[in-house]
Coordinates of C-alpha atoms in Angstrom, one line a residue:
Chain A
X1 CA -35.4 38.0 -83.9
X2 CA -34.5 40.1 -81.4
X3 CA -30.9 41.9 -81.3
X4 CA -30.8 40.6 -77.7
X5 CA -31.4 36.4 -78.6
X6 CA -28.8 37.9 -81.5
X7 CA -26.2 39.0 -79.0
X8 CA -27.0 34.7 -77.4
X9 CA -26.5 33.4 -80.5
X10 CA -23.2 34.7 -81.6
X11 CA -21.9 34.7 -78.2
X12 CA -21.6 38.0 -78.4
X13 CA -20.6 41.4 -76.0
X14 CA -23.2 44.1 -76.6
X15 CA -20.5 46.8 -76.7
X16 CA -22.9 49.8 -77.7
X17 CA -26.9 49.7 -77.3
X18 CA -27.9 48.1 -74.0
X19 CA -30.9 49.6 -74.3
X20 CA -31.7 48.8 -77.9
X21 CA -31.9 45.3 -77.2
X22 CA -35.5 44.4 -78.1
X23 CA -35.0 45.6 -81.5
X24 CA -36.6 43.4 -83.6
X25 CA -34.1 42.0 -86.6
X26 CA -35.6 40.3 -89.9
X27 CA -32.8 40.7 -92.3
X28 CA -29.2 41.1 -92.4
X29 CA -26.1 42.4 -94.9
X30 CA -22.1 41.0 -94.5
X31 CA -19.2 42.7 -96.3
X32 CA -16.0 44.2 -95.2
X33 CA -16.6 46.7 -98.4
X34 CA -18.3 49.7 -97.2
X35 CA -18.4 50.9 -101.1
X36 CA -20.8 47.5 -101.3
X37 CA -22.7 48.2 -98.0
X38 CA -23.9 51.5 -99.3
X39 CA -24.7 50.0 -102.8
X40 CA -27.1 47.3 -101.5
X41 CA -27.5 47.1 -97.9
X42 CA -31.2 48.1 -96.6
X43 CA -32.2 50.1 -94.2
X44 CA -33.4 48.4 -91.0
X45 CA -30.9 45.3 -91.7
X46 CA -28.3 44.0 -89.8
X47 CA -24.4 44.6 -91.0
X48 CA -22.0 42.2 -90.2
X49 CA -18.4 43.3 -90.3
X50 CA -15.0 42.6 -89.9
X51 CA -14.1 46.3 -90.4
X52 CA -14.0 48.0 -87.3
X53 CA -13.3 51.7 -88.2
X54 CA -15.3 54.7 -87.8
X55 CA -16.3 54.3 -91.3
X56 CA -18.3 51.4 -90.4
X57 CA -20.4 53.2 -88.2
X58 CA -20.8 56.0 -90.4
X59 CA -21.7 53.9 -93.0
X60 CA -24.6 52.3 -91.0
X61 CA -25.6 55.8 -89.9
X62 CA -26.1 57.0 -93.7
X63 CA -28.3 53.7 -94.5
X64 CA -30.7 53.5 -90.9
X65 CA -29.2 50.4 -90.7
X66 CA -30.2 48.7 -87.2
X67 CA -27.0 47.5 -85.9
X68 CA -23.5 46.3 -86.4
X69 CA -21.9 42.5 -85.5
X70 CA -18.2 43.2 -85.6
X71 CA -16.9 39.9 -85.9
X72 CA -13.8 37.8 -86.0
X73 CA -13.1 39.3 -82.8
X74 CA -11.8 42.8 -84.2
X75 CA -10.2 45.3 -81.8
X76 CA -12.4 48.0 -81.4
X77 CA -10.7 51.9 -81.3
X78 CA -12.3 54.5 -78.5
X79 CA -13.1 56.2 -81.6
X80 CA -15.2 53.5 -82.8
X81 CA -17.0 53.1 -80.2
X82 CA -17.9 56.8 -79.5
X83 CA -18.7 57.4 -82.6
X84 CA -21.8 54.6 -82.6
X85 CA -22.8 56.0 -79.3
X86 CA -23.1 59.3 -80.8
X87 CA -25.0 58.2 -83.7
X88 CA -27.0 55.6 -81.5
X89 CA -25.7 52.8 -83.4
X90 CA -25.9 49.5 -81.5
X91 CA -22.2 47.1 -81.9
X92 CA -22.2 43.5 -80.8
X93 CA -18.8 41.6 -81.1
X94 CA -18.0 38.3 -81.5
X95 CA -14.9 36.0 -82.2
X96 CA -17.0 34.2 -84.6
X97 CA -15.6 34.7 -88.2
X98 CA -18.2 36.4 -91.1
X99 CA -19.4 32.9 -92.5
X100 CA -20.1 31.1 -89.0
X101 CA -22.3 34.1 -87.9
X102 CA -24.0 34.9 -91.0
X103 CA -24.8 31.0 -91.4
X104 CA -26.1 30.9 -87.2
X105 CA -28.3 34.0 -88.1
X106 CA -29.4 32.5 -91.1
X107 CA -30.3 29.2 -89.5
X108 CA -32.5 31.2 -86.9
X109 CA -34.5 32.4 -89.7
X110 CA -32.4 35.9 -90.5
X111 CA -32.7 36.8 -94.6
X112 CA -30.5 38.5 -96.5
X113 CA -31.7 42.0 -96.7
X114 CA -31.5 41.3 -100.8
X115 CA -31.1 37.8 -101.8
X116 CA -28.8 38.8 -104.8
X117 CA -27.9 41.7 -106.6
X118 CA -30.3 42.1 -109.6
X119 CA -29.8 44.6 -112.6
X120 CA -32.1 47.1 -111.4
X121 CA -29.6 47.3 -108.4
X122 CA -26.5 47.9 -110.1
X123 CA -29.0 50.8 -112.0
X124 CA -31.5 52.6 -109.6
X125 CA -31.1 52.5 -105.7
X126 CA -34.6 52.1 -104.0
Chain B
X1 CA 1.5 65.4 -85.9
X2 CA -1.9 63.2 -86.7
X3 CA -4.0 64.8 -84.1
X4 CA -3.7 68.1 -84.7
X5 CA -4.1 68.1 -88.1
X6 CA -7.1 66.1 -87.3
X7 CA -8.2 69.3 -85.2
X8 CA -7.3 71.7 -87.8
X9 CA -9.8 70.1 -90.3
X10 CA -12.6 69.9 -87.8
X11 CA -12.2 73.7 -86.6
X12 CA -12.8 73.9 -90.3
X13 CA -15.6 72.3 -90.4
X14 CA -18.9 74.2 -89.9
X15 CA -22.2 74.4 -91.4
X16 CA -24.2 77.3 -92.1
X17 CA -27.6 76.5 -92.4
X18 CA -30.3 79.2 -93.6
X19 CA -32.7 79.2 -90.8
X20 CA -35.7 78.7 -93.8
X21 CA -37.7 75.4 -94.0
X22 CA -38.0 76.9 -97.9
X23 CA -34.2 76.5 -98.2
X24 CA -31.5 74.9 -96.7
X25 CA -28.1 74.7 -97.6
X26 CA -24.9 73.6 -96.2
X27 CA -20.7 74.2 -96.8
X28 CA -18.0 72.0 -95.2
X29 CA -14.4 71.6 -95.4
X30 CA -12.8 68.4 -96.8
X31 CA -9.0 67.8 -96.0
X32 CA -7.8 65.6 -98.5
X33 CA -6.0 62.4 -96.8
X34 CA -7.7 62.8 -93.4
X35 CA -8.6 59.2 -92.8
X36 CA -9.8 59.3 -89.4
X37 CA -12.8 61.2 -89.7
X38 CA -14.2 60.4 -93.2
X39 CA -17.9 60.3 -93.3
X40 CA -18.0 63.3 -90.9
X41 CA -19.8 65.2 -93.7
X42 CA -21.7 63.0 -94.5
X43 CA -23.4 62.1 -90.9
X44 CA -23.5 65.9 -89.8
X45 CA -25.8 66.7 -93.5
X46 CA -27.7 63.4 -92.7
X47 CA -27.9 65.3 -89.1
X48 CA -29.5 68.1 -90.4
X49 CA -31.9 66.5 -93.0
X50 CA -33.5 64.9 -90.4
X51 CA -34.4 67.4 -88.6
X52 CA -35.9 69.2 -91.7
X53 CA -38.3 66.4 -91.7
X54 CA -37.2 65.6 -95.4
X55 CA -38.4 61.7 -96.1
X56 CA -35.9 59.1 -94.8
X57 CA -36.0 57.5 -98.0
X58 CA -33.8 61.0 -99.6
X59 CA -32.3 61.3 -96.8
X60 CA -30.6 57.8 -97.1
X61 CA -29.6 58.8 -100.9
X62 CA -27.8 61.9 -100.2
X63 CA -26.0 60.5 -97.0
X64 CA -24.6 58.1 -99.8
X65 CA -23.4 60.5 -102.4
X66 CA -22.1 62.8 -99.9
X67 CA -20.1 60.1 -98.3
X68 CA -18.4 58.4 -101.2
X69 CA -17.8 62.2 -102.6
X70 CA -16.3 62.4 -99.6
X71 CA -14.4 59.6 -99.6
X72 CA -12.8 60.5 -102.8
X73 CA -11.6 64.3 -101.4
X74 CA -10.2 62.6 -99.0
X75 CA -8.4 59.7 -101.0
X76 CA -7.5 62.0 -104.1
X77 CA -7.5 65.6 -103.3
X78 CA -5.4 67.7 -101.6
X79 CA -8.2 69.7 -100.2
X80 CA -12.1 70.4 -101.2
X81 CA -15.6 71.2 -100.1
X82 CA -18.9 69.4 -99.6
X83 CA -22.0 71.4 -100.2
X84 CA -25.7 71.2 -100.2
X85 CA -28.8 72.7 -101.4
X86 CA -32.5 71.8 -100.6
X87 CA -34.9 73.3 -102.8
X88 CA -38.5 72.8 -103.8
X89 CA -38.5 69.1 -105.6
X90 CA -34.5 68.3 -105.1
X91 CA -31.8 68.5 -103.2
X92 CA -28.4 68.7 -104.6
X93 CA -24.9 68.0 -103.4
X94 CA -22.2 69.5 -104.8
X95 CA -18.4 68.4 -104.6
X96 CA -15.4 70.1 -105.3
X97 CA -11.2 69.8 -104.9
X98 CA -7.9 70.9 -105.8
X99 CA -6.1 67.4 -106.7
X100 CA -5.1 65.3 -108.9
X101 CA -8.2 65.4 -111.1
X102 CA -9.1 62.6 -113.3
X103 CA -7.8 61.6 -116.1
X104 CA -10.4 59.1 -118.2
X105 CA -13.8 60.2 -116.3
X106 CA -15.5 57.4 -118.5
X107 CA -12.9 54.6 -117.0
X108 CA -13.3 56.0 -113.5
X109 CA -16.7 55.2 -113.7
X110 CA -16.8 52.4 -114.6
X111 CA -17.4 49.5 -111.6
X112 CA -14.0 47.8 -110.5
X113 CA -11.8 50.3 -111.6
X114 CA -9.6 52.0 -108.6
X115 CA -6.4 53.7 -108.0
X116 CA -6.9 53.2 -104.6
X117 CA -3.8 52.8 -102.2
X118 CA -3.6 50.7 -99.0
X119 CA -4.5 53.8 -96.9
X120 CA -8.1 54.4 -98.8
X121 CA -8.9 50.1 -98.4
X122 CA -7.9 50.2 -95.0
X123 CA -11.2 52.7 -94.4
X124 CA -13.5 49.8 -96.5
X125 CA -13.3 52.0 -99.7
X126 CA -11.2 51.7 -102.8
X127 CA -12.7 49.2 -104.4
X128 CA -13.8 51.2 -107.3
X129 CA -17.3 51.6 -106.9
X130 CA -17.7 54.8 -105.4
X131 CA -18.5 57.1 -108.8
X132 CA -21.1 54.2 -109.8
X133 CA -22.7 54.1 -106.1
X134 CA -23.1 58.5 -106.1
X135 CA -24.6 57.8 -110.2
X136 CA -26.9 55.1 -108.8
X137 CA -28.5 57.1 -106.2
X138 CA -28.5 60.5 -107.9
X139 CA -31.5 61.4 -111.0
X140 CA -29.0 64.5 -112.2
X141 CA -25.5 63.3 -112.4
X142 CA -22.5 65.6 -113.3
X143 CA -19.3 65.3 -113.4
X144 CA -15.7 67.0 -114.9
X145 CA -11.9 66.9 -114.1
X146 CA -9.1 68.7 -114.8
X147 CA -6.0 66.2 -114.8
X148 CA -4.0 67.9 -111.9
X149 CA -6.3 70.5 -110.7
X150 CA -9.2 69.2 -109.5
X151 CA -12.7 67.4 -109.7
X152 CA -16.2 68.8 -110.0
X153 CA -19.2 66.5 -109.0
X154 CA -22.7 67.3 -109.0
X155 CA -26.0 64.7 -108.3
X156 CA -29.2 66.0 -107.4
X157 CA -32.0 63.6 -105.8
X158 CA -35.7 64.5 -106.7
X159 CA -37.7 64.6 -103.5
X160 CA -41.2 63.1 -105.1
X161 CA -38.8 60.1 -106.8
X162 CA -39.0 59.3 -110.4

C-alpha cells in the first residue's frame, strides 16, 4: 500500500513528505515507547504514534523506518516538524486513536513488521 | 532560560571526523537534562556513517546504542560525552558522564527496571529498557559505575556480524 491510499484511509493530513507519497508500505509498528520502537521495530515499516516529540522522529531516523502516523490528533511542535523535514521523515496525522488506525491498516492488508516478540528478540537484534 | 541553554549545548556540539575512510571517529557533548534535543547524537553519527558507505544494517545498530546512551546522559548525568570509533571489523561507541552513577549495574539491567522521572517518559523513554536495547544490539558489551560519579559504557558492533 501506498503511503498516499494510507494518508485516504486514516483521513489523514500529510504534514511532512508530499513528495514521498508513492512509497510503497507492507508492514507497520504502534507504540508510544520509543525504548520498544528501537527494540523491535524494522526498518522500512510504518510507526504509528501518539508521541509527537522530536524523539519520535529521531527514533524513526536511527531505524530507516518509512514514515510516521501521529495519531489521536496530537499537537505537533515547529520542532517536530523541522526536525522530520531535515531528516526526510514523512508525518501523516490523524484524529483516529492507535487501535482504530492500526486495525484500518491492518484490514487493508498492513502486517505487523514482527508478529510478536520471540526470544531471539529480546537476545540478538537482526 | 531554556533556549539558551539549549544553544549552549549545541555550540558544544561538534564532530571531528579524521578525513581517512581507514578510520573514523567522532566526540560530542552530552548536557545532562537537555530534553529537547535528545537523539541529536545519535542522528548526526547515523549522518556521518552513511556517508562512509558502512552497511545500513550497522549503521541501524549503532544509531540505537548511541541514542539510548544518550538518553541516559541526558536523564541521569550531569554532563558527558558520546564517542565513536570505526575500525577494521568494528565500530565502537563509547559513553561517558559525571552523575549519579549506578548503584546495582546488574538490576539496572535488567528489563522493566527504571528510575525514570516524568521528564525522561515524557520523551518516550524511561521505561527501563534502554541498557537491555544498547546489550541487544552490541557483540562487545561493557559497562561500570561509580555511585555518584559517573557511568562508563562501551558496545562495539562487528561489521561482518556474528
Amino acid at each position: 500500500m501506498t503511503l498516499r491510499e494510507i494518508k485516504e484511509l486514516l483521513d489523514a493530513e500529510i504534514v511532512v513528505g508530499e513528495d514521498k507519497l508513492d512509497l510503497e508500505i507492507k508492514t507497520a509498528f504502534g507504540a508510544d515507547l520509543m525504548s520498544d520502537v528501537l527494540a523491535f521495530a524494522r526498518s522500512g515499516c510504518l510507526l504509528i504514534t501518539g508521541l509527537s516529540n522530536p524523539q519520535a522522529v529521531r527514533t524513526a531516523y536511527a531505524l530507516d523506518i518509512a514514515g510516521i502516523v501521529v495519531c489521536r490528533g496530537k499537537a505537533l511542535t515547529d520542532k517536530f516538524i523541522d526536525i522530520a523535514k531535515e531528516l526526510g521523515i514523512p508525518i501523516l496525522w490523524t484524529q483516529f486513536i492507535m487501535f482504530e488506525a492500526c486495525g484500518r491498516l491492518y484490514r487493508e492488508g498492513i502486517t505487523g513488521c514482527i508478529r510478536e516478540v520471540l526470544v531471539e528478540d529480546k537476545q540478538r537484534a537482526q | 532560560m531554556k533556549a539558551s541553554r539549549v544553544a549552549s549545548a549545541r555550540s558544544w556540539l561538534r564532530t571531528s571526523n579524521v578525513p581517512s575512510d581507514e578510520y573514523l571517529e567522532g566526540i560530542y557533548y552530552v548536557q545532562g537534562r537537555d530534553f529537547v534535543d535528545a537523539g541529536i547524537v545519535s542522528s548526526e553519527i547515523k549522518k556521518n556513517l552513511k556517508e562512509k558507505g558502512i552497511p545500513e544494517s550497522i549503521i541501524r545498530k549503532v544509531a540505537v546504542v548511541t541514542f539510548e546512551a544518550e538518553v541516559n546522559i541526558i536523564s541521569y548525568a550531569e554532563q558527558g560525552t558520546i564517542q565513536y570509533y570505526v575500525e577494521p571489523g568494528s565500530i565502537t561507541i563509547e559513553a561517558k558522564d559525571i552523575g549519579i552513577g549506578i548503584e546495582d549495574i546488574e538490576l539496572a539491567q535488567q528489563e522493566g527496571y527504571s528510575t525514570a522521572d516524568d521528564s525522561i517518559r515524557e520523551m518516550g523513554f524511561g521505561a527501563g529498557m534502554g541498557l537491555a536495547n544498547i546489550r541487544k544490539y552490541s557483540d562487545e558489551f561493557e559497562i561500570t559505575s561509580v555511585p555518584k560519579e559517573g557511568t562508563y559504557l562501551r558496545s562495539t558492533i562487528y561489521v561482518n556480524g556474528k
